[in-house]
Coordinates of C-alpha atoms and ligand atoms in Angstrom, one line a residue:
X8 CA 17.6 -5.7 -12.7
X9 CA 17.2 -4.1 -9.2
X10 CA 18.4 -0.7 -10.6
X11 CA 15.8 -1.0 -13.3
X12 CA 13.0 -1.8 -10.8
X13 CA 14.1 1.1 -8.5
X14 CA 14.2 3.5 -11.4
X15 CA 10.7 2.6 -12.5
X16 CA 9.5 2.8 -8.9
X17 CA 11.1 6.2 -8.4
X18 CA 9.7 7.7 -11.6
X19 CA 6.3 6.4 -10.8
X20 CA 6.3 7.6 -7.2
X21 CA 7.3 11.1 -8.3
X22 CA 4.5 11.2 -10.9
X23 CA 1.9 9.9 -8.4
X24 CA 3.3 12.4 -5.9
X25 CA 2.8 15.3 -8.2
X26 CA -0.7 14.1 -8.8
X27 CA -1.7 13.9 -5.2
X28 CA 0.1 17.2 -4.2
X29 CA -1.5 19.1 -7.1
X30 CA -5.0 17.8 -6.1
X31 CA -4.4 18.7 -2.5
X32 CA -3.2 22.2 -3.3
X33 CA -6.2 22.8 -5.6
X34 CA -8.7 22.7 -2.7
X35 CA -8.9 24.2 0.7
X36 CA -10.8 21.2 2.2
X37 CA -10.3 17.7 0.9
X38 CA -13.3 15.5 0.7
X39 CA -13.5 12.0 2.2
X40 CA -14.5 9.6 -0.6
X41 CA -15.1 6.6 1.7
X42 CA -14.1 4.8 4.8
X43 CA -12.4 1.4 5.4
X44 CA -11.9 -0.5 8.6
X45 CA -13.5 2.3 10.8
X46 CA -15.1 5.7 10.2
X47 CA -11.7 7.3 10.9
X48 CA -9.9 5.1 8.4
X49 CA -10.5 7.3 5.3
X50 CA -9.8 7.1 1.6
X51 CA -9.8 10.2 -0.6
X52 CA -10.3 10.3 -4.4
X53 CA -6.6 11.1 -4.6
X54 CA -5.7 7.7 -3.0
X55 CA -7.7 5.9 -5.6
X56 CA -6.4 8.1 -8.5
X57 CA -2.8 7.7 -7.4
X58 CA -3.1 3.9 -7.1
X59 CA -4.6 3.7 -10.5
X60 CA -1.8 5.8 -12.0
X61 CA 0.9 3.7 -10.3
X62 CA -0.8 0.4 -11.3
X63 CA -1.1 1.5 -14.9
X64 CA 2.5 2.8 -15.2
X65 CA 4.0 -0.4 -13.6
X66 CA 1.9 -2.8 -15.7
X67 CA 2.6 -0.8 -18.9
X68 CA 6.4 -1.4 -18.2
X69 CA 6.1 -4.9 -16.7
X70 CA 2.8 -6.6 -17.6
X71 CA 3.6 -9.9 -15.9
X72 CA 4.3 -8.6 -12.4
X73 CA 2.1 -8.9 -9.4
X74 CA 0.6 -6.0 -7.5
X75 CA -0.5 -5.5 -3.9
X76 CA -2.0 -2.0 -3.3
X77 CA -3.7 -0.5 -0.3
X78 CA -6.8 0.6 -2.1
X79 CA -7.5 -1.9 -4.8
X80 CA -6.3 -5.4 -3.7
X81 CA -4.1 -8.0 -5.2
X82 CA -3.1 -8.9 -8.8
X83 CA -1.2 -12.3 -9.0
X84 CA 1.7 -12.1 -11.4
X85 CA 3.9 -14.6 -13.1
X86 CA 7.3 -12.9 -13.3
X87 CA 8.4 -13.4 -9.6
X88 CA 8.2 -9.6 -9.1
X89 CA 5.4 -8.1 -6.9
X90 CA 4.9 -4.4 -6.3
X91 CA 3.7 -3.4 -2.9
X92 CA 2.2 0.0 -3.0
X93 CA 0.7 2.6 -0.7
X94 CA -0.5 5.5 -2.9
X95 CA -0.8 7.8 0.1
X96 CA 0.7 6.8 3.4
X97 CA -0.5 9.3 5.9
X98 CA -3.9 9.8 4.4
X99 CA -5.3 11.6 7.5
X100 CA -2.4 14.1 7.3
X101 CA -3.2 14.5 3.6
X102 CA -6.8 15.1 4.4
X103 CA -6.0 17.8 7.0
X104 CA -3.4 19.5 4.8
X105 CA -0.4 18.4 6.9
X106 CA 2.7 17.9 4.8
X107 CA 3.6 14.5 6.3
X108 CA 2.4 12.0 3.7
X109 CA 4.2 9.9 1.1
X110 CA 3.9 7.6 -1.9
X111 CA 5.5 4.3 -1.0
X112 CA 6.5 1.7 -3.7
X113 CA 8.5 -1.5 -3.1
X114 CA 9.5 -4.3 -5.4
X115 CA 9.5 -7.8 -4.0
X116 CA 11.4 -10.4 -5.9
X117 CA 10.6 -14.0 -5.0
X118 CA 8.9 -12.7 -1.8
X119 CA 11.8 -10.6 -0.6
X120 CA 11.7 -6.8 -0.7
X121 CA 14.6 -5.8 -2.8
X122 CA 13.9 -2.2 -3.9
X123 CA 12.0 0.6 -2.4
X124 CA 11.1 4.2 -2.8
X125 CA 9.3 6.6 -0.3
X126 CA 8.6 10.0 -1.8
X127 CA 7.1 12.9 0.2
X128 CA 5.5 15.2 -2.5
X129 CA 5.0 18.1 0.0
X130 CA 8.7 18.3 0.9
X131 CA 10.1 16.9 -2.4
X132 CA 12.2 14.4 -0.4
X133 CA 12.8 10.9 -1.9
X134 CA 14.3 8.0 -0.1
X135 CA 15.5 5.0 -2.1
X136 CA 17.2 1.7 -1.4
X137 CA 18.0 -1.7 -3.0
X138 CA 18.9 -4.7 -0.9
X139 CA 22.6 -4.6 -0.1
X140 CA 23.2 -1.2 -1.7
X141 CA 22.7 1.2 1.1
X142 CA 20.0 3.9 1.5
X143 CA 19.8 7.3 0.0
X144 CA 17.9 10.6 0.4
X145 CA 17.7 12.5 -2.8
X146 CA 20.8 10.6 -4.0
X147 CA 22.9 11.1 -0.9
X148 CA 23.7 8.2 1.4
X149 CA 21.9 8.2 4.8
X150 CA 22.8 6.5 8.0
X151 CA 21.0 5.9 11.3
X152 CA 22.0 8.0 14.3
X153 CA 24.7 7.0 16.7
X154 CA 22.2 6.9 19.6
X155 CA 23.1 3.9 21.8
X156 CA 20.8 4.3 24.8
X157 CA 17.0 4.0 25.0
X158 CA 16.9 6.8 27.6
X159 CA 18.3 9.2 25.0
X160 CA 16.3 8.0 22.1
X161 CA 13.7 10.0 20.2
X162 CA 11.1 7.3 19.5
X163 CA 8.3 7.5 16.8
X164 CA 5.2 5.4 17.0
X165 CA 1.7 5.2 15.6
X166 CA -1.8 4.0 16.3
X167 CA -4.2 1.8 14.4
X168 CA -7.7 2.8 13.5
X169 CA -9.6 0.4 15.8
X170 CA -10.6 1.9 19.1
X171 CA -9.7 -1.2 21.2
X172 CA -6.3 -1.5 19.6
X173 CA -5.6 2.2 20.1
X174 CA -6.5 2.0 23.8
X175 CA -4.0 -0.9 24.2
X176 CA -1.3 1.0 22.2
X177 CA -1.8 4.0 24.5
X178 CA -1.4 1.8 27.6
X179 CA 1.9 0.4 26.2
X180 CA 3.0 4.0 25.4
X181 CA 2.4 5.0 29.1
X182 CA 5.3 2.7 30.0
X183 CA 7.5 3.8 27.1
X184 CA 7.2 7.6 27.6
X185 CA 9.1 7.8 31.0
X186 CA 12.1 5.8 29.7
X187 CA 12.9 7.6 26.5
X188 CA 14.0 11.1 25.4
X189 CA 10.5 11.8 23.9
X190 CA 7.9 10.4 21.6
X191 CA 6.8 11.6 18.1
X192 CA 3.6 10.6 16.3
X193 CA 4.0 12.0 12.8
X194 CA 1.2 10.0 11.1
X195 CA 2.9 8.3 8.2
X196 CA 4.6 5.0 8.9
X197 CA 6.7 5.0 5.7
X198 CA 8.1 8.4 6.6
X199 CA 8.7 7.3 10.2
X200 CA 10.9 4.5 8.9
X201 CA 12.7 6.9 6.7
X202 CA 13.2 9.2 9.6
X203 CA 15.0 6.4 11.4
X204 CA 17.1 5.9 8.3
X205 CA 18.1 9.6 8.3
X206 CA 18.7 9.9 12.0
X207 CA 15.7 12.1 12.5
X208 CA 14.3 9.5 14.9
X209 CA 16.5 7.0 16.8
X210 CA 13.7 4.4 16.8
X211 CA 10.2 3.7 15.7
X212 CA 7.7 1.0 16.5
X213 CA 4.1 0.3 15.7
X214 CA 1.6 -2.6 16.0
X215 CA -0.7 -3.3 13.0
X216 CA 1.2 -2.1 10.0
X217 CA 0.2 -3.5 6.6
X218 CA 2.7 -4.7 4.0
X219 CA 2.3 -1.4 2.0
X220 CA 3.1 0.7 5.1
X221 CA 6.3 -1.3 5.8
X222 CA 7.8 -2.7 2.6
X223 CA 9.7 0.3 1.2
X224 CA 10.4 2.1 4.4
X225 CA 11.6 -1.1 6.2
X226 CA 14.1 -1.8 3.5
X227 CA 15.3 1.9 3.5
X228 CA 15.7 1.8 7.3
X229 CA 17.6 -1.5 7.3
X230 CA 19.9 -0.4 4.5
X231 CA 20.7 2.7 6.5
X232 CA 21.9 0.5 9.4
X233 CA 18.7 0.1 11.5
X234 CA 17.7 -3.1 13.1
X235 CA 14.3 -3.8 11.6
X236 CA 12.5 -6.6 13.4
X237 CA 9.4 -7.8 15.2
X238 CA 9.2 -9.2 18.7
X239 CA 10.1 -12.6 20.1
X240 CA 12.3 -13.5 17.1
X241 CA 9.5 -12.7 14.5
X242 CA 10.3 -10.5 11.5
X243 CA 8.8 -7.0 11.4
X244 CA 5.2 -7.3 10.4
X245 CA 1.6 -6.8 11.4
X246 CA 2.0 -8.0 15.0
X247 CA 4.8 -5.4 15.6
X248 CA 7.4 -3.6 13.5
X249 CA 10.4 -2.0 15.1
X250 CA 13.2 -0.1 13.5
X251 CA 16.0 1.3 15.7
X252 CA 19.7 2.0 15.8
X253 CA 21.6 -1.1 16.8
X254 CA 22.4 0.5 20.2
X255 CA 18.7 1.1 21.0
X256 CA 17.1 -1.9 19.4
X257 CA 18.0 -4.5 22.1
X258 CA 16.7 -2.4 24.9
X259 CA 13.5 -1.3 23.1
X260 CA 12.8 -4.9 21.9
X261 CA 13.1 -6.2 25.5
X262 CA 10.8 -3.4 26.8
X263 CA 8.1 -3.9 24.2
X264 CA 8.2 -7.7 24.7
X265 CA 7.8 -7.2 28.5
X266 CA 4.9 -4.9 27.8
X267 CA 3.3 -7.3 25.3
X268 CA 3.2 -4.6 22.6
X269 CA 2.5 -7.3 20.0
X270 CA -0.9 -8.2 21.5
X271 CA -4.2 -6.3 21.8
Ligands
IPD11 C1 -1.4 4.8 8.3 C2 -0.2 5.7 8.7 C3 -0.2 5.9 10.2 C4 -0.1 4.6 10.9 C5 -1.2 3.7 10.6 C6 -1.2 3.5 9.0 P1 -2.5 5.2 5.9 O1 -1.4 4.5 6.9 O2 1.0 5.1 8.3 O3 0.9 6.7 10.6 O4 -0.1 4.9 12.3 O5 -1.0 2.4 11.2 O6 -2.3 2.7 8.7 O7 -3.8 4.6 6.4 O8 -2.4 6.6 6.1 O9 -2.1 4.7 4.6

């Protein structure tokens, strides 16, 4: 069953990815169709079109499933399977024509994420995982890096859209920068998590992620050997999500707990 869910997710993510990439390549400047939590939290017509496409493909194949999408809310299902979907993670990058954006689709079974796909339409790269089955990039197994020291770790992070939260996130970062190799802010949480899975980052953390940012990428990172967690014993979630190599996770978790990175 998980292989079937993954195959449906992957096919759908590729189709939605082609749609959003073709729409982006067709125009020099992408229009903002609306804003959400703040004036900088944008939605384009491609976000909406891609979510509609994903929703229609998934419901055509599995009409009794539930659906949680970034743009269009929640459908309660009856099958025990819920799809958690970000049609474009990294919408600001997409808006500006930067190639760091992704379609993210996860299947939750009885509340647990068990299959996930993150597809970058600009690069053509596709990460996949099912629970207990390892993680793959374009069909080849991926593994986290061997980094075992925070001081040598390349660490990704991100910022929310609310000004107050961003100021707090920046102040936490002031105390992280001096004790790590360097910081990256690529602008798409799902791809940051896949970067940890592929050893392109040694760790990633962010406060304020939504389920659709985290679901597929979190599974992929964990299946590649990352520790995926929140702080103070909580699971990765909105308060804080951290994905890191086992050798870096303990140090980074302790540092972020000390800095109160899970609070505004
Ligand atoms: C955002 C991106 C960004 C992260 C934000 C997310 P969106 O998702 O993943 O990298 O820093 O927290 O909200 O809005 O582009 O789908």
